[in-house]
Every structure is written in structure tokens, then in C-alpha cells.
Coordinates of C-alpha atoms and ligand atoms in Angstrom, one line a residue:
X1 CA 5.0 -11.4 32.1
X2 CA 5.8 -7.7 32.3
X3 CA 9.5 -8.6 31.7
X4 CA 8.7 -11.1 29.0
X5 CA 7.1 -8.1 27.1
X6 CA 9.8 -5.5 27.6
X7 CA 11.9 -8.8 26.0
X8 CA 9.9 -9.1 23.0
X9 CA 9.9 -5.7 22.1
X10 CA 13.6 -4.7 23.2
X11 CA 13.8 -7.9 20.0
X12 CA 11.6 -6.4 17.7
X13 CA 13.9 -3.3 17.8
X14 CA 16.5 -4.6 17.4
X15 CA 15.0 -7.5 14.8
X16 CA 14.6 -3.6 12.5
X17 CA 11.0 -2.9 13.4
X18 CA 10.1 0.4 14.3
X19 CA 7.0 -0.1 16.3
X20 CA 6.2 -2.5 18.7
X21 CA 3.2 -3.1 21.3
X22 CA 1.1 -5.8 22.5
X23 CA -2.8 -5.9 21.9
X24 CA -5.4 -8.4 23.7
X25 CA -6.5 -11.2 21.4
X26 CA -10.1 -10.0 21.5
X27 CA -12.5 -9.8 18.5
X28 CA -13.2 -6.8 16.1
X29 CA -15.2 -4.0 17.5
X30 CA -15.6 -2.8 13.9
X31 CA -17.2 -6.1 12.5
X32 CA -20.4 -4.8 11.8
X33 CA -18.8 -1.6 10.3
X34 CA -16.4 -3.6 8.6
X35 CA -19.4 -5.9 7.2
X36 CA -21.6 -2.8 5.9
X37 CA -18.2 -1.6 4.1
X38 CA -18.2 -4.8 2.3
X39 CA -21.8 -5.1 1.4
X40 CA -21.3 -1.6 -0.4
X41 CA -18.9 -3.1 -2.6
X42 CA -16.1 -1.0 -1.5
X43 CA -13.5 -3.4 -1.8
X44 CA -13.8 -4.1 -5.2
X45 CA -12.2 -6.7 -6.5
X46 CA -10.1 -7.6 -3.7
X47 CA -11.2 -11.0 -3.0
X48 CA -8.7 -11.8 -0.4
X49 CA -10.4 -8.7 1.8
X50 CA -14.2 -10.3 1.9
X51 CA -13.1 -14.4 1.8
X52 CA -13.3 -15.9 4.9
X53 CA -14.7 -12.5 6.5
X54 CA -15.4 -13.8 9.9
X55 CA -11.4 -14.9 10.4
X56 CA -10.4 -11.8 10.0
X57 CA -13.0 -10.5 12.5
X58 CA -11.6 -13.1 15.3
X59 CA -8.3 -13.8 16.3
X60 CA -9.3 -16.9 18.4
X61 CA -10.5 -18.1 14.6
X62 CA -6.8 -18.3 13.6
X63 CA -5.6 -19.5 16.6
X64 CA -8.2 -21.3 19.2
X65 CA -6.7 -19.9 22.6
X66 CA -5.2 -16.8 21.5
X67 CA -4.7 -14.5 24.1
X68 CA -2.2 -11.5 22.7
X69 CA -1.7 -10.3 19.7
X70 CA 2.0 -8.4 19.2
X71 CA 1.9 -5.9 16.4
X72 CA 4.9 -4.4 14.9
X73 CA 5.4 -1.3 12.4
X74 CA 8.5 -0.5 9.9
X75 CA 9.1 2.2 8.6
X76 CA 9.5 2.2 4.7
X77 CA 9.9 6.2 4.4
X78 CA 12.5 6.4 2.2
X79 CA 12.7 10.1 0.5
X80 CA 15.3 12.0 2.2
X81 CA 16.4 13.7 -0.7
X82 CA 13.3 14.8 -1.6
X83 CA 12.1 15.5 1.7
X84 CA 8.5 14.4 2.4
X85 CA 5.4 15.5 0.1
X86 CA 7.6 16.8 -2.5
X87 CA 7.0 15.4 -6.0
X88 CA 10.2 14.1 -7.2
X89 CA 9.5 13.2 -11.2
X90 CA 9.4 15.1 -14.7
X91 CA 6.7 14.8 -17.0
X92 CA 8.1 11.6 -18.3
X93 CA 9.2 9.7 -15.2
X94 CA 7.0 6.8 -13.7
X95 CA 5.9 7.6 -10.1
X96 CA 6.0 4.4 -7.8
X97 CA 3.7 4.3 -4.4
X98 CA 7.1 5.0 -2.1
X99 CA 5.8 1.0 -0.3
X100 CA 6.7 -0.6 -3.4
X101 CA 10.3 0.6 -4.6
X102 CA 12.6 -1.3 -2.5
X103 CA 12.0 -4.9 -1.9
X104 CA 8.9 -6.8 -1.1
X105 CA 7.8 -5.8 2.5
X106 CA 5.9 -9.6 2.5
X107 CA 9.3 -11.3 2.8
X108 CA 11.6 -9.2 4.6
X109 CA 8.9 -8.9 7.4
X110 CA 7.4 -12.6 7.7
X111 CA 10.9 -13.7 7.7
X112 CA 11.3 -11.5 11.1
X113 CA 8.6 -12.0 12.3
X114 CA 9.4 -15.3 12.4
X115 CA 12.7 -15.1 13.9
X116 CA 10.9 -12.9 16.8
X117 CA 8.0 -16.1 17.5
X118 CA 11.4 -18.0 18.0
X119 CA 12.6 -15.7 20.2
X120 CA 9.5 -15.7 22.2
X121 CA 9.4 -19.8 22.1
X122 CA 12.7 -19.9 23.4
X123 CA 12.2 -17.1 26.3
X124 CA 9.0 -18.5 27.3
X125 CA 10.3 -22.4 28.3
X126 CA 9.6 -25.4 26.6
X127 CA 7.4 -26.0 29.6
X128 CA 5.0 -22.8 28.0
X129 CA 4.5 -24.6 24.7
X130 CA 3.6 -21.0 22.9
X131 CA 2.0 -21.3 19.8
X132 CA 2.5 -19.0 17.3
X133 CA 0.9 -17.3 14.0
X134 CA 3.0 -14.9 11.9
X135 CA 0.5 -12.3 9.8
X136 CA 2.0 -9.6 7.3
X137 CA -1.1 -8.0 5.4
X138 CA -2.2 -11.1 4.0
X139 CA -3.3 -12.5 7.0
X140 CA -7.0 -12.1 7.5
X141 CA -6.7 -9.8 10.6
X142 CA -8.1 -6.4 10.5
X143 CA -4.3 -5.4 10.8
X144 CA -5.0 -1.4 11.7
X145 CA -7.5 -2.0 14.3
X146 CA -5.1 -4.3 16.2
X147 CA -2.4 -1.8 15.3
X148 CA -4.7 0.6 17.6
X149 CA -5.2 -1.2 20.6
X150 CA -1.5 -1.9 20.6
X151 CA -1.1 1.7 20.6
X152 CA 1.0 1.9 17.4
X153 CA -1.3 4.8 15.9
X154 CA -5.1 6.0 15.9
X155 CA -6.7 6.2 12.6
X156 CA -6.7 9.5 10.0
X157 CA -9.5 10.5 8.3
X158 CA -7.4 9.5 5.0
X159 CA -8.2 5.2 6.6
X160 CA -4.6 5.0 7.6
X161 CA -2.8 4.2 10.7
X162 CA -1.3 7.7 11.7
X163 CA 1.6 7.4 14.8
X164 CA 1.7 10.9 16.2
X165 CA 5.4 10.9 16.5
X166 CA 6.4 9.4 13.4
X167 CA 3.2 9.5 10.3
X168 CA 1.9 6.8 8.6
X169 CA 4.3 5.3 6.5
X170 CA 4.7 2.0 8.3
X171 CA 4.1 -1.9 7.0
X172 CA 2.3 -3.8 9.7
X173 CA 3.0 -7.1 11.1
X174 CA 1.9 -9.3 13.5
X175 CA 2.1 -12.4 15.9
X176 CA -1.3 -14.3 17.2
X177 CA -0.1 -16.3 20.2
X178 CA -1.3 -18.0 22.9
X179 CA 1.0 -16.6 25.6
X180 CA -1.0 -14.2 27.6
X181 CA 1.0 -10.9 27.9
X182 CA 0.3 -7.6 29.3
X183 CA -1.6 -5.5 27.0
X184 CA -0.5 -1.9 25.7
X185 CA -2.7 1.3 25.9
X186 CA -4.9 2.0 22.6
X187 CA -3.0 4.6 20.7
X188 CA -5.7 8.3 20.9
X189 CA -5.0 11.0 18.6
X190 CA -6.9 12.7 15.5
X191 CA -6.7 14.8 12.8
X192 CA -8.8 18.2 13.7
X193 CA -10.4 19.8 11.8
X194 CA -7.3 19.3 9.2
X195 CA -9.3 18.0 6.0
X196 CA -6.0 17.8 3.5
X197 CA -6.3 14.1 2.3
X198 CA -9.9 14.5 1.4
X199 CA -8.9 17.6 -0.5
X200 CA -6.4 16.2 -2.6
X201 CA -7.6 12.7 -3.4
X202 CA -7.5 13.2 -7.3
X203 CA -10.3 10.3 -7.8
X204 CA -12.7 11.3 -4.7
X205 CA -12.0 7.8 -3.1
X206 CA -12.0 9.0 0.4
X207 CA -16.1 9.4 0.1
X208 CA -16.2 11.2 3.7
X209 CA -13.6 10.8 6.8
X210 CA -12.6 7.8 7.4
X211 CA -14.6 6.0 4.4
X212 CA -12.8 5.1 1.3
X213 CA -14.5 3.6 -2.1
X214 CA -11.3 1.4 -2.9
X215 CA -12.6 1.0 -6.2
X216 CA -12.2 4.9 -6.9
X217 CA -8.8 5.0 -5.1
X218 CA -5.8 4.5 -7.5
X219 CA -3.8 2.2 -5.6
X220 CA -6.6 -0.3 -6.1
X221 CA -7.3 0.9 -9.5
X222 CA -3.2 0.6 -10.6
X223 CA -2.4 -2.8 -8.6
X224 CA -5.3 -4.6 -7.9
X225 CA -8.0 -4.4 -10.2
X226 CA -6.9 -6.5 -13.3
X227 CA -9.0 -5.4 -16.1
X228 CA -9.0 -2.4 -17.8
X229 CA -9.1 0.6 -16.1
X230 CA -12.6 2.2 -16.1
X231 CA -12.4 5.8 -18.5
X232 CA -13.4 7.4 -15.8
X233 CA -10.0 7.1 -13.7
X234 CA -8.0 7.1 -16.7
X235 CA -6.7 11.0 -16.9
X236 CA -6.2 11.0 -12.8
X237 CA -3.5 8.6 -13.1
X238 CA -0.7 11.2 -15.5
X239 CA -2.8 14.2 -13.4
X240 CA -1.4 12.8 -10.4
X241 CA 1.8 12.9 -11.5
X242 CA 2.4 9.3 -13.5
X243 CA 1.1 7.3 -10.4
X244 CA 1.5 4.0 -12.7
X245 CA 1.7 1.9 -9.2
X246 CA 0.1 2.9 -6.2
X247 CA -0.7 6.4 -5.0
X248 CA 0.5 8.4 -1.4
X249 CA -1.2 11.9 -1.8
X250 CA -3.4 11.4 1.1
X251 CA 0.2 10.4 2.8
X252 CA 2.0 12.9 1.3
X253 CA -0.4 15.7 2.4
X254 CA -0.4 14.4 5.9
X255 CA 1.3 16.7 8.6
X256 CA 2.0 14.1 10.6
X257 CA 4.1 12.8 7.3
X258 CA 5.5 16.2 6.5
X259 CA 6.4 17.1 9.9
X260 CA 7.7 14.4 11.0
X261 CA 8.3 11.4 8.6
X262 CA 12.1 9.7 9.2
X263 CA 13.7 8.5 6.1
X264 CA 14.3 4.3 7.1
X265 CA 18.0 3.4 7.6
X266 CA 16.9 -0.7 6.7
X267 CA 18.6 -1.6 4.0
X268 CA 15.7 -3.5 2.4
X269 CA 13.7 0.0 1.3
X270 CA 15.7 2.4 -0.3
X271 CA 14.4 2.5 -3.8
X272 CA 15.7 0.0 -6.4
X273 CA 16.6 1.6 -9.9
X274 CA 13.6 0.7 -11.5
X275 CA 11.4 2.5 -9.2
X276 CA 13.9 5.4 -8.6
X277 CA 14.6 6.7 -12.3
X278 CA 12.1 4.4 -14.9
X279 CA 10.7 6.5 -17.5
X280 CA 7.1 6.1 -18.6
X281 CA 8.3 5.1 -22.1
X282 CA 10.9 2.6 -21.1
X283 CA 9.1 0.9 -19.0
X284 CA 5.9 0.2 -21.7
X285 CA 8.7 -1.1 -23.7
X286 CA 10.3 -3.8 -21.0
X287 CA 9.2 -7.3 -22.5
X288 CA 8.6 -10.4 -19.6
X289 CA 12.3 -11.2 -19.3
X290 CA 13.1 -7.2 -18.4
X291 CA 10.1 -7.1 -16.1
X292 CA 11.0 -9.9 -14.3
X293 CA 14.1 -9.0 -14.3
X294 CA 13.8 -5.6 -12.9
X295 CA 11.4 -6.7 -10.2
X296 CA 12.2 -9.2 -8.8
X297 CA 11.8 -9.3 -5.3
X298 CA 9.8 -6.6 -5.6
X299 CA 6.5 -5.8 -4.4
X300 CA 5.6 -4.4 -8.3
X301 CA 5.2 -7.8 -9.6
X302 CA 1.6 -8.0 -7.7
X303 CA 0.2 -6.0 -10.9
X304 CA 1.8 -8.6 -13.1
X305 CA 3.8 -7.3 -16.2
X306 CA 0.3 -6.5 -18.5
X307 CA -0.9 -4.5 -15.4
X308 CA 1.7 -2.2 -14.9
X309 CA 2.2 -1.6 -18.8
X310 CA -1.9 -0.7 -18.5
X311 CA -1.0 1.9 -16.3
X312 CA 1.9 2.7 -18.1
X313 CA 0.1 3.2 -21.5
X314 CA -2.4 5.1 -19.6
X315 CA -0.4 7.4 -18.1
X316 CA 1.3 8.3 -21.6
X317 CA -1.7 9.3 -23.2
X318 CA -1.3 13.5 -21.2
X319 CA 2.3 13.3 -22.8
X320 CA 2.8 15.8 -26.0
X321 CA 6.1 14.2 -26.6
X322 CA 6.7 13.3 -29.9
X323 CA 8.3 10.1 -29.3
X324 CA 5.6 8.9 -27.0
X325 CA 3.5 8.1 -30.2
X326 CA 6.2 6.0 -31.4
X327 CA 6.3 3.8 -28.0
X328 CA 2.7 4.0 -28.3
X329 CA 2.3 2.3 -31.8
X330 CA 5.3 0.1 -31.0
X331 CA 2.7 -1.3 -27.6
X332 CA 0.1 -1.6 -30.5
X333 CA 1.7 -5.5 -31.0
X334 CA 2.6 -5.9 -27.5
X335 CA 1.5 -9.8 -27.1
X336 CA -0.9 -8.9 -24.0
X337 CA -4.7 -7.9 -25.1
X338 CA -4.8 -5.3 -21.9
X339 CA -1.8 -3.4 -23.1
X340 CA -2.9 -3.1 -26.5
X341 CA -6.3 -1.8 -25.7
X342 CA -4.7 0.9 -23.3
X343 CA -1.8 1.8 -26.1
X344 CA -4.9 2.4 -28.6
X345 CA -7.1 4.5 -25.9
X346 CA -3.6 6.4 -25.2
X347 CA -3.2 7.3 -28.9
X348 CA -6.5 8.2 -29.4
X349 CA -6.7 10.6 -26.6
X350 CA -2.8 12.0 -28.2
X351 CA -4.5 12.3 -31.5
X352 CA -7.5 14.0 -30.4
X353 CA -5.4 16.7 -28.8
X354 CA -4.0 17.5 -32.0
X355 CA -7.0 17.7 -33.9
X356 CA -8.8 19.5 -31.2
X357 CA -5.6 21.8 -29.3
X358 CA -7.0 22.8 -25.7
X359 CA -8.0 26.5 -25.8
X360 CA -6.1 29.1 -23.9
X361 CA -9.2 29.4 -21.9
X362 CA -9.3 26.1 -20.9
X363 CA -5.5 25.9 -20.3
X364 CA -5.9 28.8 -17.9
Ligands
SF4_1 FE1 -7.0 9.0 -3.0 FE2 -4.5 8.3 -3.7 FE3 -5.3 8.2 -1.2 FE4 -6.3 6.5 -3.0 S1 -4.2 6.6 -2.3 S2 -7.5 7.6 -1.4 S3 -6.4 7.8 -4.8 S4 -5.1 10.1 -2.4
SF4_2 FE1 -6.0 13.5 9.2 FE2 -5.2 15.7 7.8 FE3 -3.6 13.6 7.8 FE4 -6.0 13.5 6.5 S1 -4.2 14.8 6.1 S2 -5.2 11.9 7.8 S3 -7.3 14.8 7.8 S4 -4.2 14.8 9.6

């Protein structure tokens, strides 16, 4: 089986995953934390994290007589001009989470994934009959803890899955199967007594290390919470820098991200045009057909058209440009509800500024 495994991962390299190691098919050791976390509420909205909580506690729940679980990273790093941690917008450009400006990590990993179960059918025997289930995020696995015992990474006080060697800016994947095969060492590691991401959360969402209120942290607030976006949040998304989708400044911060972060050579990730170079007002002006157009394939389309102009509008309402009231008054008619709300908040908070100019004092 030792040779199987060397196999499977010398394909996953070369399949474009970055990561690869093999993890026992054993349940959660974090279910009762991972229950308390949901009872608090900290998940917010996101249904598809609390439905069906026990199956993502128990890999033999998605797969009777699972035995291994093979976990794979890629890399979606993709800011080599910028270099890593460096902001890389003006005042009026729209900021992307760095996941989300190529194309749709769902599709490009399932689909190789896939190809990799295949792989392990036909290398196994007929004789074997290995069963296979292919998970990319959605699956109800508690993907980072698996990502552990494979010895991908150890977690950071920021919640994420930090690899020593390369950071944390990795999409994670996996294969439940009932082929037994020889398990990896757990991934050790840890941050110190470095404290950076807890520093520089703008919303306090990381409520102590290795807690995080996801309905405080942006990337929930900007993808998936559909509503409007609670005042309280509102100036931290322009303060941020125009975060309008997503949010990596407890990735950014990171030293393991700073130091030693590798810009991905897959040709699925470097940022599309929209992502790269959008401006705030151009993009609160895109009606359906643009938005579709311009994200297709694209992981952005999650927040649906109405959310991303919310964030947009939102994000507006720190500019003093005089032409931001114009795209402002022309969102007043847009045809969704949200985005009109968030146009009128926006102007208002313009408007006030101008009444009431922000005293040296305060400015300093
Ligand atoms: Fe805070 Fe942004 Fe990290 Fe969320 S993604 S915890 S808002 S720094
Ligand atoms: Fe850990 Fe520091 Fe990275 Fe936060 S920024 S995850 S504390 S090493």
C-alpha cells in the first residue's frame, strides 16, 4: 500500500495540486468544539456549515467503510507583482479576496479530483472495488482538521490552515475512500507569541486565537450574508481598503504568507480583468448581462449580482469624489431593493461629510 500511496500523490502533483497527504478516516476530535461554535451562532447565516452537522463530524457518515481520507492543497497565490501583503489598489479600485479572482476553485478542483479517484480505481484492480467520494469545501467534512492529520498544515491563531513552508493560501480538497492506505504524520507547528492577524482584523472577528465570530468577519459579511449589511460593519469595508468581496488581512499579515508565499504557475488563478483592475464605480454600474458576463466562471457570482453592488455601494460611501455622487444617484433606480438601500445609506453618509467636514483634529 506504501507504493500505492507514493502513486496517488506523485498524481496529485502532477494532476496541479500542491499539497498532498493521506489522513485515517477517523471521526472529528473537534466535534464538541465544533458543536459549542455553532450553538454560539458563530456561523451566521451559513446554513450549509450547521445542516447535517453530524456528517461533517464522521467520514464513515459519507462513506460506510471509509478508511483514508487523501487531502490535497493548491495554491491560488497569485500576486507576484505586488509581492505578498502589499495593498495593490487606489482609492477607487475594488479589492477582491485574492481566492476569488481567477476562476471558480469548485470546478477546476472537483474536476481533478476526480480524475485522481480514477487514477486510484484503476491502480488499485478491479478486484479492489474502491469506492470513492470527491469533497471541495462544500462537502460536509471539517476540511482543515483532515488537512492536519494529513500533515498539510497546523492551524494559526487567524483559523486557517498555515503550511510552514509555503502559508496559507491553499483551496482544499479531498477523496473519502474505502481503500485503506498508510496514513501521513499530523502537520505540528504554531504561531508564537506572533499576534498580527488578531491585530489587524478591521471588524474584531477573530474574538481570541483561534476563535472567529464569522458574522463579524467581512468575508462572511461581503459573500455570504445576503441582507443588508449591519451599520456597524459598514465603514470597515472602504477602511479596509474597498474589500467589496472577501477579505485576506489576517492572510496578508501572516509571516508564513509574507516570507514565504509562491505566486501559483496554474493557469486557472491568475486574476481575471474584472478582479484585477474594476473600479468601485464601474462595477455599481454593471447591469445583470455585464455581471454575468464578467463572472462567469467565477467564484464572485456566489454573492449574486445585488450582493456585490451592496458592498460596492457601501464601499463608495468613504469616497469624496465628485462623480461618486453621480453613480450613487444613478444606483438610486437600480431594479434590486438591496442596492438601492445601500446607494441611499452611501449618499447619506457623502452628504453628511459635507455638511459636517471632519475636523483637523479628528483627521489627525
Ligand atoms: Fe478579520 Fe478579514 Fe480575517 Fe475576517 S478575513 S477575520 S475580517 S482579517
Ligand atoms: Fe499565527 Fe501570526 Fe499568522 Fe496570525 S499572523 S496566523 S498569529 S503566525
Amino acid at each position: 500500500m506504501h507504493e500505492l500511496a507514493e502513486k496517488i500523490k506523485g498524481r496529485a502533483l502532477a494532476l496541479g495540486f500542491d499539497l498532498v497527504g493521506i489522513a485515517d478516516a477517523s471521526p472529528s476530535v473537534f466535534a464538541e468544539a465544533y458543536r459549542d461554535w455553532v450553538a454560539q451562532g458563530y456561523a451566521g447565516e451559513m446554513a450549509y456549515l450547521t445542516r447535517n452537522l453530524e456528517r461533517r463530524l464522521d467520514p464513515r457518515e459519507l462513506l460506510p467503510d471509509a478508511r483514508s481520507i487523501i487531502v490535497v492543497g493548491m495554491n491560488y497565490y497569485a500576486d507576484a507583482e505586488e509581492g505578498p501583503g502589499t495593498p495593490l489598489h487606489d482609492e477607487t479600485q475594488a479589492v477582491f479576496a485574492r481566492y476569488a479572482r481567477g476562476d471558480d476553485y469548485h470546478d477546476v478542483m472537483t474536476a481533478r479530483l476526480r480524475e485522481l479517484l480514477a487514477f486510484l480505481q484503476a491502480e488499485a484492480g478491479a478486484e479492489q472495488d474502491v469506492q470513492g467520494r470527491v469533497y471541495v469545501d462544500t462537502g460536509p467534512l471539517l476540511e482543515r482538521e483532515v488537512a492536519q492529520r494529513a500533515g498539510l498544515g497546523w492551524f494559526g491563531k487567524n483559523t486557517m490552515l498555515i503550511n510552514t513552508r509555503r502559508g496559507s493560501y491553499f483551496f482544499l480538497g479531498e477523496i473519502v475512500t474505502n481503500l485503506a492506505l498508510p496514513p501521513d504524520e499530523p502537520a505540528v507547528g504554531g504561531c508564537g507569541t506572533c499576534t498580527r492577524c488578531l491585530d489587524a482584523c478591521p471588524t474584531g472577528a477573530i474574538l481570541e486565537p483561534y476563535k472567529l465570530d464569522a458574522r463579524r468577519c467581512l468575508s462572511y459579511l461581503t459573500i455570504e450574508l445576503k441582507g443588508d449589511l449591519p451599520e456597524e460593519f459598514r465603514p470597515a469595508l472602504a477602511e479596509a481598503g474597498n474589500r467589496i468581496y472577501g477579505c485576506d488581512i489576517c492572510q496578508e499579515v501572516c509571516p508564513f504568507n509574507q516570507r514565504r508565499a509562491i505566486p501559483t504557475d496554474d493557469p486557472a488563478y491568475p486574476p481575471r480583468e474584472a478582479t484585477a483592475t474594476s473600479k468601485l464605480a464601474d462595477l455599481l454600474l454593471m447591469d445583470d448581462e455585464a455581471f454575468q458576463r464578467a463572472f462567469k466562471g467565477s467564484p464572485v457570482k456566489r454573492a449574486k449580482r445585488r450582493g456585490l453592488l451592496r458592498n460596492v455601494a457601501v464601499a463608495l460611501a468613504a469616497s469624496d469624489d465628485p462623480e461618486t455622487e453621480i453613480v450613487l444617484e444613478a444606483a438610486l433606480n437600480d431594479p434590486e431593493p438591496l442596492v438601492r438601500e445601500h446607494a441611499e445609506w452611501a449618499l447619506q453618509q457623502i452628504r453628511f461629510r459635507q455638511i459636517v467636514p471632519v475636523s483637523a483634529d479628528q483627521e489627525g
